[in-house]
Coordinates of N, CA and C and ligand atoms in Angstrom, one line a residue:
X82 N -7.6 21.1 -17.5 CA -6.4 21.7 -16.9 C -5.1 21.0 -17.3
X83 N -5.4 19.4 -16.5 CA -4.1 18.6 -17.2 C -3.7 18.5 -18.8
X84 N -4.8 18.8 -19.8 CA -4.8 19.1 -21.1 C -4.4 20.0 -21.6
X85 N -4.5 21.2 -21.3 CA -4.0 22.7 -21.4 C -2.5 22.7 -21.1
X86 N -1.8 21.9 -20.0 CA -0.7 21.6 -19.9 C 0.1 21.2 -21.1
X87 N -0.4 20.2 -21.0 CA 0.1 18.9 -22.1 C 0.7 19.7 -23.7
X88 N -0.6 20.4 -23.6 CA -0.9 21.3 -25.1 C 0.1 22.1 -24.9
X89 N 0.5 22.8 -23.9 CA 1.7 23.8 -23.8 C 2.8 23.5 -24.2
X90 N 2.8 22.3 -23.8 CA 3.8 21.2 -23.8 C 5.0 21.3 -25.4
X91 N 3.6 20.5 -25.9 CA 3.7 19.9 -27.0 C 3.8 21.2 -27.9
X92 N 3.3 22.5 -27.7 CA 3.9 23.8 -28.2 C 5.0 24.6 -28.5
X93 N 5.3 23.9 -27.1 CA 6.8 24.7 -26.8 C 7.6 23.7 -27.4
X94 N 7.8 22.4 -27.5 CA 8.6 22.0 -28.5 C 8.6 21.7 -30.1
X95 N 7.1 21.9 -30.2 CA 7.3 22.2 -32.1 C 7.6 23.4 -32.1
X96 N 7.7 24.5 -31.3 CA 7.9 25.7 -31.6 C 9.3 25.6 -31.6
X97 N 10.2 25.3 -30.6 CA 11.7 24.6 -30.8 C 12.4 24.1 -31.5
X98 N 11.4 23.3 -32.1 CA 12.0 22.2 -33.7 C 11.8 23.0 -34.1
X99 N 11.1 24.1 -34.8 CA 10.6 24.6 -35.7 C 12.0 25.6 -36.0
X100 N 12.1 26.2 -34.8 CA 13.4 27.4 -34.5 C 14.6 26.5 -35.0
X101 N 15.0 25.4 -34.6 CA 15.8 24.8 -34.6 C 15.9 24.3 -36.3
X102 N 14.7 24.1 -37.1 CA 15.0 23.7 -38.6 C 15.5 25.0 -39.0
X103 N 14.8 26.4 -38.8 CA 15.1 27.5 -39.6 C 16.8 28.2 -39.8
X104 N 17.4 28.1 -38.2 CA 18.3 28.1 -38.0 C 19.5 27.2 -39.3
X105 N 19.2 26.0 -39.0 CA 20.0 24.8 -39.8 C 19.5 25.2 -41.2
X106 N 18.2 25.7 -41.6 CA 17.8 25.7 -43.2 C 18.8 26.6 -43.6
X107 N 18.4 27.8 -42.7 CA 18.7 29.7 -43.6 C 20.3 29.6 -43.5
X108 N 21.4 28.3 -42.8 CA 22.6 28.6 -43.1 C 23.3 29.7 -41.8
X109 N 22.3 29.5 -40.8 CA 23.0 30.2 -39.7 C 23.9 29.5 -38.9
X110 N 23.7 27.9 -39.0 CA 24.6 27.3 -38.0 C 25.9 26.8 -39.2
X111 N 27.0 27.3 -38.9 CA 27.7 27.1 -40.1 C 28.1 25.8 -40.3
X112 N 28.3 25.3 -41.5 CA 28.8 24.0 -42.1 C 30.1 23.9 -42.1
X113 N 31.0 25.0 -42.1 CA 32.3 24.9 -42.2 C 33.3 24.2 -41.5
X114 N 34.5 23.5 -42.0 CA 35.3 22.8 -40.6 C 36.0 24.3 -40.3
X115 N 36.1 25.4 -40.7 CA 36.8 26.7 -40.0 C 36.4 27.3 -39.2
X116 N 34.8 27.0 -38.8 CA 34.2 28.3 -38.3 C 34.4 28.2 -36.8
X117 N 34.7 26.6 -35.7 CA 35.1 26.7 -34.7 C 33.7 26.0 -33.7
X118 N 33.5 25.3 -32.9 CA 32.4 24.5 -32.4 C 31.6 25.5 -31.7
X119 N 30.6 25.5 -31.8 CA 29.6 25.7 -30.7 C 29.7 25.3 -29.3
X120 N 29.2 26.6 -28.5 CA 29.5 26.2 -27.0 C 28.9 25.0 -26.6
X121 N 27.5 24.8 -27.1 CA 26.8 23.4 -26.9 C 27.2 22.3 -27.1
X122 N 28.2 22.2 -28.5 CA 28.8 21.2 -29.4 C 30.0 20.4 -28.6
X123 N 30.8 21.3 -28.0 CA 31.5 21.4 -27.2 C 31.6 20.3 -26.1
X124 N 30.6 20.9 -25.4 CA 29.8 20.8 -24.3 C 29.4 19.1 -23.9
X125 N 28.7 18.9 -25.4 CA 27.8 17.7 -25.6 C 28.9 16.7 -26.0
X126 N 29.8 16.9 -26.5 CA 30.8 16.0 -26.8 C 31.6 15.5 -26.0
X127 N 32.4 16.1 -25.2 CA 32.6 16.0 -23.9 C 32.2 15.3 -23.0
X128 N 31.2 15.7 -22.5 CA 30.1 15.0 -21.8 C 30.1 13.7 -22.3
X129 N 29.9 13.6 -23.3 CA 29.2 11.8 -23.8 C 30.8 10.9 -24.2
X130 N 31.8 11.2 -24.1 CA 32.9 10.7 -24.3 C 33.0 10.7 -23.1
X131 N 33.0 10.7 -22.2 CA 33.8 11.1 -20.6 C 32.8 9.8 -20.0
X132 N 31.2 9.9 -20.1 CA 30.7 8.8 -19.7 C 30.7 7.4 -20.5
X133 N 30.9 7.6 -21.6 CA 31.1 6.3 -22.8 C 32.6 5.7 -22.4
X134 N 33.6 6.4 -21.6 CA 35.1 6.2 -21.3 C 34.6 5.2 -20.0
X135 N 34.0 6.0 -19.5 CA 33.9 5.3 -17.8 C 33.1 3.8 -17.9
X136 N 32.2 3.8 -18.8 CA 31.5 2.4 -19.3 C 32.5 1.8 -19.7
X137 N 32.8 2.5 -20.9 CA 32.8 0.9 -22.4 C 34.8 0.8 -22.1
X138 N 35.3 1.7 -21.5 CA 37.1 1.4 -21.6 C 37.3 0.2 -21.1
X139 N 38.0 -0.5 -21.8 CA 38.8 -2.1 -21.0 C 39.6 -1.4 -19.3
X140 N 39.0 -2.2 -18.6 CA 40.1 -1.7 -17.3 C 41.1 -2.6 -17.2
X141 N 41.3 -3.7 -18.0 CA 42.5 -4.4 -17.7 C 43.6 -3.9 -18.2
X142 N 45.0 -4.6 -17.5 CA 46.3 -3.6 -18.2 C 46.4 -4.0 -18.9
X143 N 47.0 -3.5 -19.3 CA 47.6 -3.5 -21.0 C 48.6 -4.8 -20.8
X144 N 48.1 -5.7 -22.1 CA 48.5 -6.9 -21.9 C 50.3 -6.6 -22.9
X145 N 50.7 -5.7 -23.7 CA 51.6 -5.4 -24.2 C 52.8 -5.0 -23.4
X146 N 53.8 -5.7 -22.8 CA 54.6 -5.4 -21.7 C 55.8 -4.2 -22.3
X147 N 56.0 -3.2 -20.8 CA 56.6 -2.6 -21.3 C 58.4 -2.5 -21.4
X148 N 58.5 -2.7 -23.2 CA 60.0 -3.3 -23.3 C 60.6 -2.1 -24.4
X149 N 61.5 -2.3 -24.5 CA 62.4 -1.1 -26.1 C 61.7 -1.4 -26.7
X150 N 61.6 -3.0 -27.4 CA 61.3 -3.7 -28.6 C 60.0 -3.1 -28.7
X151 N 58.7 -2.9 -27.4 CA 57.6 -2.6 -27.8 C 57.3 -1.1 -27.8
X152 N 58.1 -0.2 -27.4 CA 58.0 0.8 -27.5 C 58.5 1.5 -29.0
X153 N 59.3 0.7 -29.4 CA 59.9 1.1 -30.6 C 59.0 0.7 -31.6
X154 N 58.2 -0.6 -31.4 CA 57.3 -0.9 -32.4 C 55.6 0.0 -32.4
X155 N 55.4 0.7 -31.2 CA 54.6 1.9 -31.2 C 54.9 2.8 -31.5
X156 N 56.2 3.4 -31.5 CA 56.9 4.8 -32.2 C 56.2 4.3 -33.7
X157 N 57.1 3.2 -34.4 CA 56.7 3.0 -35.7 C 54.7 3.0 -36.4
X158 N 54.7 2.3 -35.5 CA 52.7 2.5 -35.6 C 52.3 3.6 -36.4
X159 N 53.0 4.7 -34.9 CA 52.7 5.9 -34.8 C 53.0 6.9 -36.2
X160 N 53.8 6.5 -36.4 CA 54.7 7.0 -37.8 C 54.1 7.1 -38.5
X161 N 53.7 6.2 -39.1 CA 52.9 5.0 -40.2 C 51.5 6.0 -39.7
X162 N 50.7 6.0 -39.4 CA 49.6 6.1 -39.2 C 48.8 7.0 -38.0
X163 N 49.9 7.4 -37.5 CA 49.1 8.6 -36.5 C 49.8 10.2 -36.6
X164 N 50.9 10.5 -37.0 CA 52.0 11.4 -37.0 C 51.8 12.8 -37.7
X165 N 51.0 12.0 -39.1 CA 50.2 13.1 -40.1 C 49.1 13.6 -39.0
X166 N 48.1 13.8 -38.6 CA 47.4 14.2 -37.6 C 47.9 14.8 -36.0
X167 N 48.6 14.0 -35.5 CA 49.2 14.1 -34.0 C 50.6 14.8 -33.8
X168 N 51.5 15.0 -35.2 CA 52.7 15.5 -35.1 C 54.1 14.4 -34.6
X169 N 54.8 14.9 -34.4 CA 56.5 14.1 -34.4 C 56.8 14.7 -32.8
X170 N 58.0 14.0 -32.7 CA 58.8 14.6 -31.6 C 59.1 16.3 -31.5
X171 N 58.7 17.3 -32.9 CA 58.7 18.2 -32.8 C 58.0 19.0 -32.3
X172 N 56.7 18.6 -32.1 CA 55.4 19.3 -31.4 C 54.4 20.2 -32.5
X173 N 54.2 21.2 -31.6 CA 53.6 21.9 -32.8 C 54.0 22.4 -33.7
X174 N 55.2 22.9 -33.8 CA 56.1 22.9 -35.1 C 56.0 21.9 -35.9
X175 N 55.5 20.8 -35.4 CA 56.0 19.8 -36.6 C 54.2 19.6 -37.1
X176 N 53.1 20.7 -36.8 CA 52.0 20.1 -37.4 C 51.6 20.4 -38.8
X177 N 51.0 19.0 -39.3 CA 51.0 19.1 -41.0 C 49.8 19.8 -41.0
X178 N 49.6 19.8 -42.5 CA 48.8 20.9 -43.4 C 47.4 20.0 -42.9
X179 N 47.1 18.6 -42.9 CA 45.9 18.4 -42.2 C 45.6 18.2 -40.8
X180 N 46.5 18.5 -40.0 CA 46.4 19.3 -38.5 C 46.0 20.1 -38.6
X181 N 46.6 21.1 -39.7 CA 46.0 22.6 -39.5 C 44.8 22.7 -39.5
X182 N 44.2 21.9 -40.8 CA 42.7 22.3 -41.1 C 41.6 21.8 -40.6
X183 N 42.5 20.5 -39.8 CA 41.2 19.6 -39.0 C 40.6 20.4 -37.4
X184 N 39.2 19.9 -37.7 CA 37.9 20.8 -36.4 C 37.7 19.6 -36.0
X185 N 37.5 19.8 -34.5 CA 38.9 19.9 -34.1 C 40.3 19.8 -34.0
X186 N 41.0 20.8 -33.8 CA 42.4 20.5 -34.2 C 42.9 19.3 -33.0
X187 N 43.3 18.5 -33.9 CA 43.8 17.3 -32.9 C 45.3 17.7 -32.2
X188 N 45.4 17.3 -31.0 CA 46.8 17.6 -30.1 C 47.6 17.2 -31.0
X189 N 48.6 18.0 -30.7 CA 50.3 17.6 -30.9 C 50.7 17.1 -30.2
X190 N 50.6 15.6 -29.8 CA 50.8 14.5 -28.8 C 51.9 14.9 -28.4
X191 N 53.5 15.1 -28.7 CA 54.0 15.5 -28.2 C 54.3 16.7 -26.9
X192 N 53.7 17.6 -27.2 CA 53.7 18.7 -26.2 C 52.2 18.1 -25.4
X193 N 50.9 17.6 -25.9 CA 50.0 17.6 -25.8 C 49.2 16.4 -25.2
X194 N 50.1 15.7 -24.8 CA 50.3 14.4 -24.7 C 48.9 13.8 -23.7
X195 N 49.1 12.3 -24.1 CA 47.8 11.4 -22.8 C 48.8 11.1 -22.0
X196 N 49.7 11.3 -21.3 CA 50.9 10.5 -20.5 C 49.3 9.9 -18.7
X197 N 49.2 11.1 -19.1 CA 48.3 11.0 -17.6 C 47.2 10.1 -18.0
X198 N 46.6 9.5 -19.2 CA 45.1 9.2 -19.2 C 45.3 7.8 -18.6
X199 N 44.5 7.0 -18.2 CA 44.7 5.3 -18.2 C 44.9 4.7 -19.2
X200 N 45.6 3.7 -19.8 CA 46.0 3.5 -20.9 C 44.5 2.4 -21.6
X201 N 43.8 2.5 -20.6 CA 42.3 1.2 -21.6 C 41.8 2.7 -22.3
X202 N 41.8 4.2 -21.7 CA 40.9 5.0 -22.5 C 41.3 5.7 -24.3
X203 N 43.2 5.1 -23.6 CA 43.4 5.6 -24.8 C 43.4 4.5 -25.9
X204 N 43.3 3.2 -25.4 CA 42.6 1.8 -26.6 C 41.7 2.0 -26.9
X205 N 40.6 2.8 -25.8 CA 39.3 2.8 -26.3 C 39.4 3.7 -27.7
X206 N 39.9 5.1 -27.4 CA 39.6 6.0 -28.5 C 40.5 5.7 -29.8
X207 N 41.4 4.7 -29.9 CA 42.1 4.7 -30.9 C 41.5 3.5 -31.8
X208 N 40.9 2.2 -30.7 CA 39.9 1.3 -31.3 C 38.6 1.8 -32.4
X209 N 37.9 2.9 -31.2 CA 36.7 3.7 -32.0 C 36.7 5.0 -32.5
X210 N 37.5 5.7 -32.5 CA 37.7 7.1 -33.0 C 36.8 7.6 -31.9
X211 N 36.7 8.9 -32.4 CA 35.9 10.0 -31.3 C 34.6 10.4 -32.3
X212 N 33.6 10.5 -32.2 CA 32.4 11.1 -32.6 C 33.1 13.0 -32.2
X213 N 32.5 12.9 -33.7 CA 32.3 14.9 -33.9 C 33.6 15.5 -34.0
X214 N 34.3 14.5 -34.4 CA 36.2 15.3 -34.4 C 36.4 14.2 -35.6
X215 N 37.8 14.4 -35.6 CA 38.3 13.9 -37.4 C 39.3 12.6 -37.0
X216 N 39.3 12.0 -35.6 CA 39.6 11.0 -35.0 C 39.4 9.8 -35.5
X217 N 39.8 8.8 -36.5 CA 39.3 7.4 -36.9 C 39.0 6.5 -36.3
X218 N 38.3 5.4 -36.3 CA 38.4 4.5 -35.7 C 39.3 3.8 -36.3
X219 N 40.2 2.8 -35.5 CA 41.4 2.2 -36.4 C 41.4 0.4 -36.3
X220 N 40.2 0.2 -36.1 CA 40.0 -1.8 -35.4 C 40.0 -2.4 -36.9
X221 N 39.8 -1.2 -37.9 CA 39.5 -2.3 -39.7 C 41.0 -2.4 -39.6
X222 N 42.4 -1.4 -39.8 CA 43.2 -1.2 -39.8 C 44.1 -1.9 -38.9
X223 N 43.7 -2.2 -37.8 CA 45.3 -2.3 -36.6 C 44.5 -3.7 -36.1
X224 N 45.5 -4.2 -35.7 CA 45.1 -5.6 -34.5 C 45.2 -5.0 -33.1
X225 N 44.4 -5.8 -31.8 CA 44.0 -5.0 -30.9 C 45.7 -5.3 -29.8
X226 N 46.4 -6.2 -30.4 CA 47.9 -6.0 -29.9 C 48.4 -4.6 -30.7
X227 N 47.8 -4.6 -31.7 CA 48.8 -3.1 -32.5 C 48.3 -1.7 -31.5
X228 N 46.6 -1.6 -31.2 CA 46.6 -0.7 -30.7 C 46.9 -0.5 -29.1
X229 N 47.0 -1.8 -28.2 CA 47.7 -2.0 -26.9 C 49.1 -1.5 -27.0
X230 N 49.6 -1.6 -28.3 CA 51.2 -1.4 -28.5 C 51.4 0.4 -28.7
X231 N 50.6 0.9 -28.9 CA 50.6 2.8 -29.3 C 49.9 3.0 -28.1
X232 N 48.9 2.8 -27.4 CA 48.8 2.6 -26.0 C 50.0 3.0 -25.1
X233 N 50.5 1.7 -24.8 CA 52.0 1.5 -24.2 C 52.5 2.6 -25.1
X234 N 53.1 3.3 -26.0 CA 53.6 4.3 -26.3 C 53.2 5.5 -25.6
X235 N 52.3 6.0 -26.1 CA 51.2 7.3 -25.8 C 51.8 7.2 -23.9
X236 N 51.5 6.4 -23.5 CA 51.7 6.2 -21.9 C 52.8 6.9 -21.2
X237 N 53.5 6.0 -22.2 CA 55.4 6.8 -21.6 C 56.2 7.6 -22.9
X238 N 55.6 8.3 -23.7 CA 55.9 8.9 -24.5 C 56.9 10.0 -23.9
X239 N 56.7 10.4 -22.3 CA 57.6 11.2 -21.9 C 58.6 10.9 -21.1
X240 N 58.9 9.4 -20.8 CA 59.9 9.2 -20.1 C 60.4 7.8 -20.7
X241 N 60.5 8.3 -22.2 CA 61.4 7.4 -23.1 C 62.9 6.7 -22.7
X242 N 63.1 4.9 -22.9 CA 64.7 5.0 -22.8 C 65.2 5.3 -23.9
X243 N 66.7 5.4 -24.2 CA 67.7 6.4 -24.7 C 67.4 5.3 -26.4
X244 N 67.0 4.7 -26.3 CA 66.9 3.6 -27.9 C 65.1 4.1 -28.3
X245 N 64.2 4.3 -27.8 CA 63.0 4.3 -27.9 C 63.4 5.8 -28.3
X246 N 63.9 6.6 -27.4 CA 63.6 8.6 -27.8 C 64.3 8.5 -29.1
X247 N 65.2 7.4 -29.1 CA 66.4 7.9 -31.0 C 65.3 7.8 -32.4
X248 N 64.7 6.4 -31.7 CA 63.6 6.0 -32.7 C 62.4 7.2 -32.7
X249 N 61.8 7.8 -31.8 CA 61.1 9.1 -31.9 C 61.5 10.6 -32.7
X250 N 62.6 10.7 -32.2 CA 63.2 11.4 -33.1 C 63.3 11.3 -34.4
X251 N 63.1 10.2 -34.9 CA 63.3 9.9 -36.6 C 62.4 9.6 -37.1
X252 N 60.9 9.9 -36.6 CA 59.5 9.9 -37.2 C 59.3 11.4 -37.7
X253 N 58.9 11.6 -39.0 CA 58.6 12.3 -39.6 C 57.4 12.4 -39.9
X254 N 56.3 13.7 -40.2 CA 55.1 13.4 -40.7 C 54.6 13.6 -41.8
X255 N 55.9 13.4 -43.0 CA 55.1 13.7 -44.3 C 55.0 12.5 -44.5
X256 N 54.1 12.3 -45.1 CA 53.4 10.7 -46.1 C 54.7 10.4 -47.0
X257 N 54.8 9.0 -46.6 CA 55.7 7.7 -47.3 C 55.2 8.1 -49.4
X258 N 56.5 7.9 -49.6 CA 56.4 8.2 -51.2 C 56.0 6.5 -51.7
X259 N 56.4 5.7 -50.4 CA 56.0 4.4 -50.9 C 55.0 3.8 -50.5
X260 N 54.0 4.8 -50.1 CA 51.9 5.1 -50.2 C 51.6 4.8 -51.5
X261 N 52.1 5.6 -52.4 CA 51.6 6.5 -53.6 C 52.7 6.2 -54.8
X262 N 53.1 4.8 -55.4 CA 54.0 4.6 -56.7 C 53.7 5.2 -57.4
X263 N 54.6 6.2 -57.7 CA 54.5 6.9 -59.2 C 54.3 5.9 -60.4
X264 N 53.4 5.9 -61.0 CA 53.6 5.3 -61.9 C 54.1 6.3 -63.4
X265 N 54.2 5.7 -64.4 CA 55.0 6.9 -65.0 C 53.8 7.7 -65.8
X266 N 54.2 8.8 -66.1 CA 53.6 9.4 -66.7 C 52.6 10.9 -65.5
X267 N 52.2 10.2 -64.2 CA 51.3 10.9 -63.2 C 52.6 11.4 -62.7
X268 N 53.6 11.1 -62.7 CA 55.0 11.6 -61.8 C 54.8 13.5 -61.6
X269 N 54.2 14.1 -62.0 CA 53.9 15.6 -62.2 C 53.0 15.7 -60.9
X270 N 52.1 15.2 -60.9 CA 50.9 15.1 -60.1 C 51.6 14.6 -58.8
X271 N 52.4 13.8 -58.7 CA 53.4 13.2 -57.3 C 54.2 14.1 -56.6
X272 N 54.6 15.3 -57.5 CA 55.6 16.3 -57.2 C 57.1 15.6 -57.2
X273 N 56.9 13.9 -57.9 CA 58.6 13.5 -57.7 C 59.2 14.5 -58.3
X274 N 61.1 14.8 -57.8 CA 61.6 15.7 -58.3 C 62.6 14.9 -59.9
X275 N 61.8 13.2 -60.1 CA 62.3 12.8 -61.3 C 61.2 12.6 -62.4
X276 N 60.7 13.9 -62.0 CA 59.3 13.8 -63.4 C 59.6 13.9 -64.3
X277 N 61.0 14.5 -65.1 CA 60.8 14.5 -66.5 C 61.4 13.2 -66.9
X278 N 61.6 12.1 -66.3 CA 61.7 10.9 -66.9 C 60.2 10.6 -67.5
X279 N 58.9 10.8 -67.2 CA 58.0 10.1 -68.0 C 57.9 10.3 -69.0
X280 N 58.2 11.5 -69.8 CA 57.5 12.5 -71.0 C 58.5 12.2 -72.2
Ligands
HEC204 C1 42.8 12.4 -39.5 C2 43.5 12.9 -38.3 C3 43.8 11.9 -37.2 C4 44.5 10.7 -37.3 C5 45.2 10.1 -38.6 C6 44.6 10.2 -36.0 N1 43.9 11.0 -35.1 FE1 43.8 10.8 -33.1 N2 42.7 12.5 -33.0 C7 42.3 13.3 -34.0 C8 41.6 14.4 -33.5 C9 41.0 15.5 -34.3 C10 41.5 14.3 -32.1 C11 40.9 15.2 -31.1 C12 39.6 14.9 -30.6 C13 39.2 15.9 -29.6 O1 39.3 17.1 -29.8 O2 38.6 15.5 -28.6 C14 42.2 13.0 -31.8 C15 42.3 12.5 -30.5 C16 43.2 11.5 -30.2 C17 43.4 11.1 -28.9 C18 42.9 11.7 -27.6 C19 43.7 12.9 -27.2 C20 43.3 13.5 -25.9 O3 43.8 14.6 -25.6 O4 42.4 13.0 -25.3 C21 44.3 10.0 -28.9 C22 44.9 9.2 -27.8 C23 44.6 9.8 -30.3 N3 43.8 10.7 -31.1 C24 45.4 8.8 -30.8 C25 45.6 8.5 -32.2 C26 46.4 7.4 -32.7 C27 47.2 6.5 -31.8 C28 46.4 7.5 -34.0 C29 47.0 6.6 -35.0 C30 46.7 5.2 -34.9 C31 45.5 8.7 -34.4 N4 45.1 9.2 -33.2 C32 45.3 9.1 -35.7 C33 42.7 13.1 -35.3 C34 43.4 12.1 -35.8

């Protein structure tokens, strides 16, 4: 009896995997970043970030006090390295061509903002990125005062003083020309508008 169980058992889930390989083989569950998540995908993601937050987030405050100097030095961060993905003081108007294409589409911080989150959750996700979204982890990149300092940003992004909003306002999100030195000759490939000096 207890055997016959067991056997059912073990039925019903190779019969599952089984379903589950043919599905992923034949190209039913789509590969594309366009096609849009699955309700399960969704679901499961969610779920495991919401309890990994309530664990692993620092609950201490933010040891980055909140001043102009540091709020303006998280505008800049932001600039530098979050802006192409998250947008400007513009909102969604201002999202770039890999906002558009990224699954999930990451917020336009501005309109879309963490003002409300606790500020250890938002060190957490900026320290480790997000599993299953196009979120980086940024700890090779940033020191853990850099990411306490876009923290403190993210926090009061909406109730900026009058020197911190000027500096928001003047982040833009196309990529720095001084990423990518033209060197001469590739100047075509750069789109500089002084290409025909190489030739
Ligand atoms: C390559 C694109 C990309 C870059 C660059 C990027 N992010 Fe993200 N980020 C995402 C995506 C996509 C999500 C959405 C994840 C989701 O849907 O849960 C996200 C989510 C977040 C969230 C959580 C938002 C929420 O509503 O819970 C925060 C906070 C965040 N990013 C901060 C940053 C910071 C700060 C930087 C710069 C240091 C940065 N991100 C750089 C793509 C990016």
């Amino acid at each position: 009896m207890v055997k016959t169980f067991f056997l059912g058992v073990l039925v019903t889930i190779l019969g599952a995997a089984a379903c589950i390989y043919v599905l992923l083989a034949r190209g039913v569950i789509p590969a594309g970043a366009d096609s849009g998540p699955l309700p399960l995908e969704r679901w499961a993601a969610r779920l495991s970030l919401r309890a990994t937050l309530a664990t692993d987030s620092p609950k201490i405050p933010n040891p980055v006090p909140l001043t102009d100097a540091n709020l303006i030095a998280g505008i800049q961060l932001f600039g530098r390295h979050c802006a192409i993905c998250h947008g400007t003081a513009a909102g969604d108007a201002s999202a770039s061509p890999i906002a558009k294409g990224e699954y999930p589409r990451p917020p336009q911080l501005a309109t879309d903002g963490v003002e409300d989150d606790p500020m250890g959750w938002t060190y957490w996700k900026i320290d480790h990125g997000i599993r299953w979204t196009g979120m980086p982890s940024w700890k090779a990149t940033l020191s853990d005062q850099q990411m306490w300092t876009l923290a403190l940003f993210l926090k009061n992004m909406n109730k900026l003083s009058p020197a911190a909003a000027q500096a928001w306002q003047a982040v833009t999100n196309t990529p720095s020309p001084a990423g990518a030195p033209a060197a001469p000759g590739n100047s075509s490939i750069q789109g500089s508008p002084s290409g025909s000096s190489g030739s």
